[in-house]
Amino acid sequence: MSEKLVIGNASHSYEVAQGWGKLPEGIAYGYTHGIVVDENDNVYVHNTGKDSVIKFDKDGNFITAWGPEFEGGAHGFYLHRDNDGIEYLYFADTNRGLVVKTTLDGETLLEIGRPDRPDLYDAERRYVPTDVCVAPNGDIYVSDGYGQFHIHHYDAKGNYIRSWGGRGSEPGKVIEPHGISINLRGEEPEIYVADRRNSRIQVFTLEGEHKRFVDHNLDLPCSFYFFGDEVYIPDLDSRITVLDRNDRLITHLGEDQQAYKQQGWPNLPKSYYRPDKFSSPHGVCVDSQGNVYVAEWIFDGRITKLVRQQ
């Protein structure tokens, strides 16, 4: 019997569940970009392959796959329980410039295209949404992380409300706002933006007013997953960062400070990868038991489950 692989620290210890999530014959990952978990602890992996949404149970047994329309453009991925009490999936498609809301089975309910802002977008200035999130009132926020670096705000039906941002490093400006989420840990909801190329988080009100920066213990933050009082952040430069309710460091998981410095990264030789180390984390989620799932930006995909020990 192989020895347990355990990572983390005294308060956050995890066993690596080696071999979790076997794909059936005929199904393969593209780049694994997003990962979410539903109320039953089923896990959904979003990737750029033709089966762009792959669903597993908590033990890693394959359930189903769908989503050829997202092939090549799969990127932002968000699960949200709307005010009707039902869980839905939200997607940001970089190829088609679309935000899409579906049921958990893939039925399309809403599509939001490029905002009607000719002052921001034209034939040369592209719109490339990279992530999406939903506020408690149902409003939808979209980060244009690979285009003109703006945040766009819509109501629950997809009607445009406002935009803010633009390239820069001063308060309210961003460089590659790659991920976006809603922080519900304080007295009022806030928008967290992974201001990736500034290597920081920028925090806004729901109306888009700058509140503060979180600019410590981060190295190219990609997105967020809030779990209780904590936030889990995939740092593209080879680790998962866990912060407490005050955004202070709890631990880095699976850190490998050599991976992203290798020639050819993120697509390194298979011999390089180790089960207890990350190379290019892009998505993360946490199930009801505190187990952590990580999706990495690698051409043929990589998913890791970490089983919470304490």
PDB file of C-alpha atoms in Angstrom:
ATOM      1  CA  MET A   1       0.000   0.000   0.000  1.00  0.00           C
ATOM      2  CA  SER A   2       1.429   3.368  -0.988  1.00  0.00           C
ATOM      3  CA  GLU A   3       2.221   5.904   1.698  1.00  0.00           C
ATOM      4  CA  LYS A   4      -0.225   8.765   2.216  1.00  0.00           C
ATOM      5  CA  LEU A   5       0.713  12.046   0.571  1.00  0.00           C
ATOM      6  CA  VAL A   6      -0.278  14.856   2.934  1.00  0.00           C
ATOM      7  CA  ILE A   7       0.120  18.581   2.282  1.00  0.00           C
ATOM      8  CA  GLY A   8      -0.872  21.784   4.076  1.00  0.00           C
ATOM      9  CA  ASN A   9      -0.206  23.021   7.603  1.00  0.00           C
ATOM     10  CA  ALA A  10      -1.316  22.280  11.154  1.00  0.00           C
ATOM     11  CA  SER A  11      -4.808  23.708  10.726  1.00  0.00           C
ATOM     12  CA  HIS A  12      -5.336  22.802   7.061  1.00  0.00           C
ATOM     13  CA  SER A  13      -4.031  19.327   6.304  1.00  0.00           C
ATOM     14  CA  TYR A  14      -5.013  17.372   3.167  1.00  0.00           C
ATOM     15  CA  GLU A  15      -4.364  13.940   1.740  1.00  0.00           C
ATOM     16  CA  VAL A  16      -3.820  13.850  -2.010  1.00  0.00           C
ATOM     17  CA  ALA A  17      -6.459  11.549  -3.538  1.00  0.00           C
ATOM     18  CA  GLN A  18      -4.232  10.081  -6.224  1.00  0.00           C
ATOM     19  CA  GLY A  19      -5.986   8.936  -9.388  1.00  0.00           C
ATOM     20  CA  TRP A  20      -9.267  10.713  -8.613  1.00  0.00           C
ATOM     21  CA  GLY A  21     -11.632  11.309 -11.548  1.00  0.00           C
ATOM     22  CA  LYS A  22     -10.833   8.765 -14.240  1.00  0.00           C
ATOM     23  CA  LEU A  23     -12.165   9.688 -17.674  1.00  0.00           C
ATOM     24  CA  PRO A  24     -14.008   7.031 -19.678  1.00  0.00           C
ATOM     25  CA  GLU A  25     -12.706   5.910 -23.035  1.00  0.00           C
ATOM     26  CA  GLY A  26     -13.446   8.424 -25.796  1.00  0.00           C
ATOM     27  CA  ILE A  27     -13.466  11.470 -23.534  1.00  0.00           C
ATOM     28  CA  ALA A  28     -10.397  13.658 -23.055  1.00  0.00           C
ATOM     29  CA  TYR A  29      -9.664  16.996 -21.455  1.00  0.00           C
ATOM     30  CA  GLY A  30      -8.472  20.082 -23.189  1.00  0.00           C
ATOM     31  CA  TYR A  31      -7.060  22.788 -20.957  1.00  0.00           C
ATOM     32  CA  THR A  32      -8.859  22.415 -17.602  1.00  0.00           C
ATOM     33  CA  HIS A  33      -9.880  25.946 -16.689  1.00  0.00           C
ATOM     34  CA  GLY A  34     -12.749  25.817 -14.203  1.00  0.00           C
ATOM     35  CA  ILE A  35     -14.128  23.534 -11.525  1.00  0.00           C
ATOM     36  CA  VAL A  36     -17.265  23.793  -9.352  1.00  0.00           C
ATOM     37  CA  VAL A  37     -19.203  21.595  -6.931  1.00  0.00           C
ATOM     38  CA  ASP A  38     -22.970  21.391  -6.446  1.00  0.00           C
ATOM     39  CA  GLU A  39     -25.058  20.897  -3.299  1.00  0.00           C
ATOM     40  CA  ASN A  40     -24.675  17.101  -3.588  1.00  0.00           C
ATOM     41  CA  ASP A  41     -20.872  17.374  -3.863  1.00  0.00           C
ATOM     42  CA  ASN A  42     -20.904  16.418  -7.525  1.00  0.00           C
ATOM     43  CA  VAL A  43     -17.924  17.990  -9.292  1.00  0.00           C
ATOM     44  CA  TYR A  44     -18.075  19.714 -12.699  1.00  0.00           C
ATOM     45  CA  VAL A  45     -14.860  20.236 -14.671  1.00  0.00           C
ATOM     46  CA  HIS A  46     -14.825  22.874 -17.418  1.00  0.00           C
ATOM     47  CA  ASN A  47     -12.251  22.359 -20.143  1.00  0.00           C
ATOM     48  CA  THR A  48     -11.537  23.380 -23.731  1.00  0.00           C
ATOM     49  CA  GLY A  49     -12.167  19.924 -25.209  1.00  0.00           C
ATOM     50  CA  LYS A  50     -15.318  18.914 -27.103  1.00  0.00           C
ATOM     51  CA  ASP A  51     -16.802  17.527 -23.868  1.00  0.00           C
ATOM     52  CA  SER A  52     -16.326  20.847 -22.153  1.00  0.00           C
ATOM     53  CA  VAL A  53     -18.323  20.019 -19.004  1.00  0.00           C
ATOM     54  CA  ILE A  54     -17.488  16.724 -17.336  1.00  0.00           C
ATOM     55  CA  LYS A  55     -19.397  15.691 -14.235  1.00  0.00           C
ATOM     56  CA  PHE A  56     -18.148  13.324 -11.519  1.00  0.00           C
ATOM     57  CA  ASP A  57     -19.511  12.239  -8.170  1.00  0.00           C
ATOM     58  CA  LYS A  58     -17.448  13.009  -5.071  1.00  0.00           C
ATOM     59  CA  ASP A  59     -15.615   9.696  -5.340  1.00  0.00           C
ATOM     60  CA  GLY A  60     -14.462  10.498  -8.857  1.00  0.00           C
ATOM     61  CA  ASN A  61     -16.893   8.277 -10.729  1.00  0.00           C
ATOM     62  CA  PHE A  62     -17.804   9.699 -14.140  1.00  0.00           C
ATOM     63  CA  ILE A  63     -21.480  10.695 -14.477  1.00  0.00           C
ATOM     64  CA  THR A  64     -21.901  12.566 -17.760  1.00  0.00           C
ATOM     65  CA  ALA A  65     -20.324  15.024 -20.181  1.00  0.00           C
ATOM     66  CA  TRP A  66     -21.694  17.740 -22.449  1.00  0.00           C
ATOM     67  CA  GLY A  67     -20.974  21.199 -23.862  1.00  0.00           C
ATOM     68  CA  PRO A  68     -19.421  21.013 -27.352  1.00  0.00           C
ATOM     69  CA  GLU A  69     -20.411  24.658 -27.912  1.00  0.00           C
ATOM     70  CA  PHE A  70     -17.705  25.720 -25.441  1.00  0.00           C
ATOM     71  CA  GLU A  71     -14.909  23.794 -27.176  1.00  0.00           C
ATOM     72  CA  GLY A  72     -11.879  26.045 -27.428  1.00  0.00           C
ATOM     73  CA  GLY A  73     -13.528  28.915 -25.549  1.00  0.00           C
ATOM     74  CA  ALA A  74     -14.132  27.318 -22.142  1.00  0.00           C
ATOM     75  CA  HIS A  75     -12.811  29.625 -19.438  1.00  0.00           C
ATOM     76  CA  GLY A  76     -14.790  31.233 -16.597  1.00  0.00           C
ATOM     77  CA  PHE A  77     -17.049  28.836 -14.670  1.00  0.00           C
ATOM     78  CA  TYR A  78     -19.349  29.674 -11.761  1.00  0.00           C
ATOM     79  CA  LEU A  79     -22.089  27.794  -9.906  1.00  0.00           C
ATOM     80  CA  HIS A  80     -24.717  29.878  -8.145  1.00  0.00           C
ATOM     81  CA  ARG A  81     -27.929  29.182  -6.284  1.00  0.00           C
ATOM     82  CA  ASP A  82     -30.315  31.799  -7.591  1.00  0.00           C
ATOM     83  CA  ASN A  83     -33.118  33.334  -5.575  1.00  0.00           C
ATOM     84  CA  ASP A  84     -35.465  30.611  -6.837  1.00  0.00           C
ATOM     85  CA  GLY A  85     -33.445  28.134  -4.757  1.00  0.00           C
ATOM     86  CA  ILE A  86     -32.084  26.322  -7.824  1.00  0.00           C
ATOM     87  CA  GLU A  87     -28.411  25.955  -8.720  1.00  0.00           C
ATOM     88  CA  TYR A  88     -27.265  27.133 -12.154  1.00  0.00           C
ATOM     89  CA  LEU A  89     -24.020  27.226 -14.086  1.00  0.00           C
ATOM     90  CA  TYR A  90     -22.557  30.428 -15.517  1.00  0.00           C
ATOM     91  CA  PHE A  91     -19.879  30.415 -18.220  1.00  0.00           C
ATOM     92  CA  ALA A  92     -17.516  32.964 -19.755  1.00  0.00           C
ATOM     93  CA  ASP A  93     -16.603  31.873 -23.307  1.00  0.00           C
ATOM     94  CA  THR A  94     -13.466  33.597 -24.563  1.00  0.00           C
ATOM     95  CA  ASN A  95     -13.811  32.450 -28.188  1.00  0.00           C
ATOM     96  CA  ARG A  96     -17.398  33.533 -28.735  1.00  0.00           C
ATOM     97  CA  GLY A  97     -17.330  36.552 -26.433  1.00  0.00           C
ATOM     98  CA  LEU A  98     -20.345  35.207 -24.561  1.00  0.00           C
ATOM     99  CA  VAL A  99     -21.574  34.784 -21.026  1.00  0.00           C
ATOM    100  CA  VAL A 100     -23.990  31.869 -20.787  1.00  0.00           C
ATOM    101  CA  LYS A 101     -26.293  30.678 -18.010  1.00  0.00           C
ATOM    102  CA  THR A 102     -27.436  27.052 -18.084  1.00  0.00           C
ATOM    103  CA  THR A 103     -29.117  24.456 -15.924  1.00  0.00           C
ATOM    104  CA  LEU A 104     -26.864  21.852 -14.337  1.00  0.00           C
ATOM    105  CA  ASP A 105     -27.731  19.636 -17.310  1.00  0.00           C
ATOM    106  CA  GLY A 106     -26.664  22.190 -19.884  1.00  0.00           C
ATOM    107  CA  GLU A 107     -29.932  23.757 -21.017  1.00  0.00           C
ATOM    108  CA  THR A 108     -29.177  27.343 -22.056  1.00  0.00           C
ATOM    109  CA  LEU A 109     -31.292  29.916 -20.225  1.00  0.00           C
ATOM    110  CA  LEU A 110     -29.492  33.201 -20.915  1.00  0.00           C
ATOM    111  CA  GLU A 111     -26.759  34.551 -23.178  1.00  0.00           C
ATOM    112  CA  ILE A 112     -25.042  37.918 -22.791  1.00  0.00           C
ATOM    113  CA  GLY A 113     -22.857  39.132 -25.618  1.00  0.00           C
ATOM    114  CA  ARG A 114     -20.541  42.091 -26.024  1.00  0.00           C
ATOM    115  CA  PRO A 115     -21.856  45.180 -24.244  1.00  0.00           C
ATOM    116  CA  ASP A 116     -23.084  47.982 -26.491  1.00  0.00           C
ATOM    117  CA  ARG A 117     -20.175  50.270 -25.711  1.00  0.00           C
ATOM    118  CA  PRO A 118     -18.648  51.516 -28.986  1.00  0.00           C
ATOM    119  CA  ASP A 119     -16.381  53.752 -26.922  1.00  0.00           C
ATOM    120  CA  LEU A 120     -14.737  50.586 -25.541  1.00  0.00           C
ATOM    121  CA  TYR A 121     -15.126  47.982 -28.279  1.00  0.00           C
ATOM    122  CA  ASP A 122     -14.761  47.922 -32.038  1.00  0.00           C
ATOM    123  CA  ALA A 123     -13.100  45.760 -34.711  1.00  0.00           C
ATOM    124  CA  GLU A 124      -9.667  46.296 -33.195  1.00  0.00           C
ATOM    125  CA  ARG A 125     -10.581  46.472 -29.511  1.00  0.00           C
ATOM    126  CA  ARG A 126     -11.868  43.014 -28.662  1.00  0.00           C
ATOM    127  CA  TYR A 127     -14.196  41.878 -25.911  1.00  0.00           C
ATOM    128  CA  VAL A 128     -12.914  38.682 -24.262  1.00  0.00           C
ATOM    129  CA  PRO A 129     -14.828  37.767 -21.081  1.00  0.00           C
ATOM    130  CA  THR A 130     -12.855  35.542 -18.727  1.00  0.00           C
ATOM    131  CA  ASP A 131     -15.104  35.160 -15.670  1.00  0.00           C
ATOM    132  CA  VAL A 132     -18.589  35.794 -14.295  1.00  0.00           C
ATOM    133  CA  CYS A 133     -20.259  35.952 -10.888  1.00  0.00           C
ATOM    134  CA  VAL A 134     -23.686  36.680  -9.413  1.00  0.00           C
ATOM    135  CA  ALA A 135     -24.613  38.982  -6.515  1.00  0.00           C
ATOM    136  CA  PRO A 136     -27.256  38.116  -3.893  1.00  0.00           C
ATOM    137  CA  ASN A 137     -29.836  40.242  -5.745  1.00  0.00           C
ATOM    138  CA  GLY A 138     -29.233  38.301  -8.965  1.00  0.00           C
ATOM    139  CA  ASP A 139     -27.138  40.956 -10.722  1.00  0.00           C
ATOM    140  CA  ILE A 140     -24.433  39.510 -12.989  1.00  0.00           C
ATOM    141  CA  TYR A 141     -20.847  40.790 -13.174  1.00  0.00           C
ATOM    142  CA  VAL A 142     -18.464  39.940 -16.004  1.00  0.00           C
ATOM    143  CA  SER A 143     -14.710  40.522 -16.163  1.00  0.00           C
ATOM    144  CA  ASP A 144     -13.236  41.285 -19.588  1.00  0.00           C
ATOM    145  CA  GLY A 145      -9.863  39.880 -18.632  1.00  0.00           C
ATOM    146  CA  TYR A 146      -8.291  39.405 -22.062  1.00  0.00           C
ATOM    147  CA  GLY A 147      -9.834  42.322 -23.925  1.00  0.00           C
ATOM    148  CA  GLN A 148     -10.122  45.913 -22.716  1.00  0.00           C
ATOM    149  CA  PHE A 149      -9.836  45.140 -18.971  1.00  0.00           C
ATOM    150  CA  HIS A 150     -13.264  46.334 -17.832  1.00  0.00           C
ATOM    151  CA  ILE A 151     -15.874  44.969 -15.417  1.00  0.00           C
ATOM    152  CA  HIS A 152     -19.438  44.910 -16.763  1.00  0.00           C
ATOM    153  CA  HIS A 153     -22.555  44.912 -14.597  1.00  0.00           C
ATOM    154  CA  TYR A 154     -25.959  43.500 -15.695  1.00  0.00           C
ATOM    155  CA  ASP A 155     -29.224  42.733 -14.015  1.00  0.00           C
ATOM    156  CA  ALA A 156     -30.440  39.136 -13.657  1.00  0.00           C
ATOM    157  CA  LYS A 157     -32.066  39.234 -17.096  1.00  0.00           C
ATOM    158  CA  GLY A 158     -28.886  40.383 -18.786  1.00  0.00           C
ATOM    159  CA  ASN A 159     -29.790  44.053 -19.149  1.00  0.00           C
ATOM    160  CA  TYR A 160     -26.708  46.269 -19.105  1.00  0.00           C
ATOM    161  CA  ILE A 161     -26.242  48.583 -16.108  1.00  0.00           C
ATOM    162  CA  ARG A 162     -22.679  49.935 -15.983  1.00  0.00           C
ATOM    163  CA  SER A 163     -18.974  49.323 -16.592  1.00  0.00           C
ATOM    164  CA  TRP A 164     -15.767  50.342 -14.856  1.00  0.00           C
ATOM    165  CA  GLY A 165     -12.053  49.626 -14.918  1.00  0.00           C
ATOM    166  CA  GLY A 166      -9.587  49.996 -17.758  1.00  0.00           C
ATOM    167  CA  ARG A 167      -5.865  49.357 -17.968  1.00  0.00           C
ATOM    168  CA  GLY A 168      -3.729  50.657 -15.119  1.00  0.00           C
ATOM    169  CA  SER A 169      -2.395  50.081 -11.638  1.00  0.00           C
ATOM    170  CA  GLU A 170      -4.033  52.927  -9.726  1.00  0.00           C
ATOM    171  CA  PRO A 171      -7.215  52.328  -7.658  1.00  0.00           C
ATOM    172  CA  GLY A 172     -10.087  51.310  -9.914  1.00  0.00           C
ATOM    173  CA  LYS A 173      -7.800  50.313 -12.782  1.00  0.00           C
ATOM    174  CA  VAL A 174      -6.763  46.752 -13.593  1.00  0.00           C
ATOM    175  CA  ILE A 175      -4.384  44.770 -15.757  1.00  0.00           C
ATOM    176  CA  GLU A 176      -5.913  41.441 -16.811  1.00  0.00           C
ATOM    177  CA  PRO A 177      -8.933  41.212 -14.486  1.00  0.00           C
ATOM    178  CA  HIS A 178      -8.947  37.456 -14.898  1.00  0.00           C
ATOM    179  CA  GLY A 179     -11.378  36.341 -12.196  1.00  0.00           C
ATOM    180  CA  ILE A 180     -14.339  37.840 -10.354  1.00  0.00           C
ATOM    181  CA  SER A 181     -16.449  36.732  -7.407  1.00  0.00           C
ATOM    182  CA  ILE A 182     -18.697  37.971  -4.605  1.00  0.00           C
ATOM    183  CA  ASN A 183     -17.389  38.194  -1.056  1.00  0.00           C
ATOM    184  CA  LEU A 184     -20.180  37.643   1.482  1.00  0.00           C
ATOM    185  CA  ARG A 185     -18.000  37.423   4.602  1.00  0.00           C
ATOM    186  CA  GLY A 186     -18.411  41.035   5.707  1.00  0.00           C
ATOM    187  CA  GLU A 187     -21.267  43.347   6.596  1.00  0.00           C
ATOM    188  CA  GLU A 188     -22.106  43.986   2.942  1.00  0.00           C
ATOM    189  CA  PRO A 189     -21.425  42.088  -0.278  1.00  0.00           C
ATOM    190  CA  GLU A 190     -18.267  43.060  -2.150  1.00  0.00           C
ATOM    191  CA  ILE A 191     -16.815  42.274  -5.555  1.00  0.00           C
ATOM    192  CA  TYR A 192     -13.408  40.617  -5.569  1.00  0.00           C
ATOM    193  CA  VAL A 193     -11.455  40.972  -8.808  1.00  0.00           C
ATOM    194  CA  ALA A 194      -8.324  38.912  -9.493  1.00  0.00           C
ATOM    195  CA  ASP A 195      -6.236  41.752 -10.934  1.00  0.00           C
ATOM    196  CA  ARG A 196      -3.811  39.155 -12.203  1.00  0.00           C
ATOM    197  CA  ARG A 197      -1.017  41.056 -13.916  1.00  0.00           C
ATOM    198  CA  ASN A 198      -0.910  43.463 -10.992  1.00  0.00           C
ATOM    199  CA  SER A 199      -0.579  40.349  -8.756  1.00  0.00           C
ATOM    200  CA  ARG A 200      -3.288  41.557  -6.417  1.00  0.00           C
ATOM    201  CA  ILE A 201      -6.955  41.415  -5.555  1.00  0.00           C
ATOM    202  CA  GLN A 202      -8.950  44.584  -5.977  1.00  0.00           C
ATOM    203  CA  VAL A 203     -12.140  44.963  -3.951  1.00  0.00           C
ATOM    204  CA  PHE A 204     -15.148  46.996  -5.164  1.00  0.00           C
ATOM    205  CA  THR A 205     -18.636  47.819  -3.992  1.00  0.00           C
ATOM    206  CA  LEU A 206     -21.508  46.310  -5.974  1.00  0.00           C
ATOM    207  CA  GLU A 207     -21.687  49.670  -7.779  1.00  0.00           C
ATOM    208  CA  GLY A 208     -18.056  49.464  -8.878  1.00  0.00           C
ATOM    209  CA  GLU A 209     -16.451  51.841  -6.396  1.00  0.00           C
ATOM    210  CA  HIS A 210     -12.922  50.911  -5.358  1.00  0.00           C
ATOM    211  CA  LYS A 211     -12.631  49.923  -1.668  1.00  0.00           C
ATOM    212  CA  ARG A 212      -9.180  48.413  -1.121  1.00  0.00           C
ATOM    213  CA  PHE A 213      -6.396  46.205  -2.400  1.00  0.00           C
ATOM    214  CA  VAL A 214      -5.225  42.819  -1.166  1.00  0.00           C
ATOM    215  CA  ASP A 215      -1.675  42.704  -2.453  1.00  0.00           C
ATOM    216  CA  HIS A 216       0.227  40.287  -0.219  1.00  0.00           C
ATOM    217  CA  ASN A 217       0.862  36.532  -0.535  1.00  0.00           C
ATOM    218  CA  LEU A 218      -0.373  36.410  -4.145  1.00  0.00           C
ATOM    219  CA  ASP A 219       1.399  35.383  -7.352  1.00  0.00           C
ATOM    220  CA  LEU A 220      -0.797  35.808 -10.455  1.00  0.00           C
ATOM    221  CA  PRO A 221      -4.165  35.111  -8.789  1.00  0.00           C
ATOM    222  CA  CYS A 222      -6.654  33.596 -11.245  1.00  0.00           C
ATOM    223  CA  SER A 223     -10.012  33.354  -9.468  1.00  0.00           C
ATOM    224  CA  PHE A 224     -11.705  32.724  -6.119  1.00  0.00           C
ATOM    225  CA  TYR A 225     -13.692  30.199  -4.160  1.00  0.00           C
ATOM    226  CA  PHE A 226     -15.261  31.328  -0.894  1.00  0.00           C
ATOM    227  CA  PHE A 227     -15.793  28.629   1.724  1.00  0.00           C
ATOM    228  CA  GLY A 228     -17.032  29.705   5.130  1.00  0.00           C
ATOM    229  CA  ASP A 229     -14.767  32.478   6.382  1.00  0.00           C
ATOM    230  CA  GLU A 230     -11.972  31.537   3.982  1.00  0.00           C
ATOM    231  CA  VAL A 231     -11.122  32.222   0.373  1.00  0.00           C
ATOM    232  CA  TYR A 232      -9.199  29.799  -1.844  1.00  0.00           C
ATOM    233  CA  ILE A 233      -7.238  31.315  -4.717  1.00  0.00           C
ATOM    234  CA  PRO A 234      -5.445  29.522  -7.560  1.00  0.00           C
ATOM    235  CA  ASP A 235      -2.153  31.340  -8.059  1.00  0.00           C
ATOM    236  CA  LEU A 236      -1.115  30.562 -11.626  1.00  0.00           C
ATOM    237  CA  ASP A 237       2.502  30.589 -10.474  1.00  0.00           C
ATOM    238  CA  SER A 238       2.200  27.131  -9.028  1.00  0.00           C
ATOM    239  CA  ARG A 239       0.191  27.053  -5.786  1.00  0.00           C
ATOM    240  CA  ILE A 240      -3.199  27.396  -4.102  1.00  0.00           C
ATOM    241  CA  THR A 241      -3.379  30.268  -1.605  1.00  0.00           C
ATOM    242  CA  VAL A 242      -5.806  30.129   1.343  1.00  0.00           C
ATOM    243  CA  LEU A 243      -6.678  33.359   3.169  1.00  0.00           C
ATOM    244  CA  ASP A 244      -8.758  33.923   6.314  1.00  0.00           C
ATOM    245  CA  ARG A 245     -11.776  36.226   6.666  1.00  0.00           C
ATOM    246  CA  ASN A 246      -9.434  39.213   6.944  1.00  0.00           C
ATOM    247  CA  ASP A 247      -7.507  38.107   3.846  1.00  0.00           C
ATOM    248  CA  ARG A 248      -4.470  37.085   5.853  1.00  0.00           C
ATOM    249  CA  LEU A 249      -2.487  34.036   4.810  1.00  0.00           C
ATOM    250  CA  ILE A 250      -3.432  30.656   6.279  1.00  0.00           C
ATOM    251  CA  THR A 251      -1.327  28.481   3.978  1.00  0.00           C
ATOM    252  CA  HIS A 252      -0.108  27.810   0.460  1.00  0.00           C
ATOM    253  CA  LEU A 253      -1.043  24.344  -0.854  1.00  0.00           C
ATOM    254  CA  GLY A 254       1.128  22.335  -3.226  1.00  0.00           C
ATOM    255  CA  GLU A 255       3.537  25.182  -3.828  1.00  0.00           C
ATOM    256  CA  ASP A 256       6.241  24.586  -6.445  1.00  0.00           C
ATOM    257  CA  GLN A 257       8.311  27.696  -7.001  1.00  0.00           C
ATOM    258  CA  GLN A 258      10.250  25.979  -9.791  1.00  0.00           C
ATOM    259  CA  ALA A 259       7.377  24.833 -12.019  1.00  0.00           C
ATOM    260  CA  TYR A 260       6.493  28.124 -13.695  1.00  0.00           C
ATOM    261  CA  LYS A 261      10.179  28.876 -14.292  1.00  0.00           C
ATOM    262  CA  GLN A 262      10.623  25.788 -16.488  1.00  0.00           C
ATOM    263  CA  GLN A 263      11.023  26.128 -20.236  1.00  0.00           C
ATOM    264  CA  GLY A 264       7.771  25.252 -21.992  1.00  0.00           C
ATOM    265  CA  TRP A 265       5.563  25.860 -18.937  1.00  0.00           C
ATOM    266  CA  PRO A 266       2.668  25.185 -18.454  1.00  0.00           C
ATOM    267  CA  ASN A 267       2.973  22.190 -20.768  1.00  0.00           C
ATOM    268  CA  LEU A 268       5.867  20.438 -19.078  1.00  0.00           C
ATOM    269  CA  PRO A 269       7.046  16.841 -19.563  1.00  0.00           C
ATOM    270  CA  LYS A 270       4.808  14.395 -17.717  1.00  0.00           C
ATOM    271  CA  SER A 271       7.819  13.207 -15.767  1.00  0.00           C
ATOM    272  CA  TYR A 272       7.987  16.616 -14.087  1.00  0.00           C
ATOM    273  CA  TYR A 273       4.564  16.487 -12.418  1.00  0.00           C
ATOM    274  CA  ARG A 274       4.216  15.293  -8.835  1.00  0.00           C
ATOM    275  CA  PRO A 275       0.873  14.455  -7.191  1.00  0.00           C
ATOM    276  CA  ASP A 276       1.467  16.778  -4.222  1.00  0.00           C
ATOM    277  CA  LYS A 277       2.716  19.771  -6.229  1.00  0.00           C
ATOM    278  CA  PHE A 278       0.910  22.152  -8.565  1.00  0.00           C
ATOM    279  CA  SER A 279       2.239  23.686 -11.750  1.00  0.00           C
ATOM    280  CA  SER A 280      -0.430  26.045 -13.116  1.00  0.00           C
ATOM    281  CA  PRO A 281      -3.590  26.211 -10.957  1.00  0.00           C
ATOM    282  CA  HIS A 282      -6.416  28.003 -12.772  1.00  0.00           C
ATOM    283  CA  GLY A 283      -9.587  26.937 -10.935  1.00  0.00           C
ATOM    284  CA  VAL A 284     -10.434  25.735  -7.439  1.00  0.00           C
ATOM    285  CA  CYS A 285     -13.512  24.725  -5.439  1.00  0.00           C
ATOM    286  CA  VAL A 286     -14.292  23.258  -2.017  1.00  0.00           C
ATOM    287  CA  ASP A 287     -17.020  20.713  -1.243  1.00  0.00           C
ATOM    288  CA  SER A 288     -19.245  20.506   1.836  1.00  0.00           C
ATOM    289  CA  GLN A 289     -16.637  18.431   3.689  1.00  0.00           C
ATOM    290  CA  GLY A 290     -13.826  20.918   3.105  1.00  0.00           C
ATOM    291  CA  ASN A 291     -12.169  18.834   0.393  1.00  0.00           C
ATOM    292  CA  VAL A 292     -10.398  20.916  -2.247  1.00  0.00           C
ATOM    293  CA  TYR A 293     -10.478  20.357  -6.031  1.00  0.00           C
ATOM    294  CA  VAL A 294      -7.939  22.022  -8.309  1.00  0.00           C
ATOM    295  CA  ALA A 295      -8.016  22.438 -12.105  1.00  0.00           C
ATOM    296  CA  GLU A 296      -4.752  23.312 -13.837  1.00  0.00           C
ATOM    297  CA  TRP A 297      -4.050  25.151 -17.075  1.00  0.00           C
ATOM    298  CA  ILE A 298      -2.371  22.308 -18.976  1.00  0.00           C
ATOM    299  CA  PHE A 299      -3.132  21.289 -22.575  1.00  0.00           C
ATOM    300  CA  ASP A 300      -4.505  17.846 -21.706  1.00  0.00           C
ATOM    301  CA  GLY A 301      -5.886  18.774 -18.298  1.00  0.00           C
ATOM    302  CA  ARG A 302      -5.043  18.009 -14.717  1.00  0.00           C
ATOM    303  CA  ILE A 303      -7.453  17.675 -11.777  1.00  0.00           C
ATOM    304  CA  THR A 304      -6.416  17.081  -8.172  1.00  0.00           C
ATOM    305  CA  LYS A 305      -8.593  16.267  -5.165  1.00  0.00           C
ATOM    306  CA  LEU A 306      -7.259  17.081  -1.701  1.00  0.00           C
ATOM    307  CA  VAL A 307      -9.114  15.314   1.116  1.00  0.00           C
ATOM    308  CA  ARG A 308      -9.349  17.434   4.264  1.00  0.00           C
ATOM    309  CA  GLN A 309      -7.719  15.742   7.272  1.00  0.00           C
ATOM    310  CA  GLN A 310      -8.173  18.509   9.867  1.00  0.00           C
TER     311      GLN A 310
END
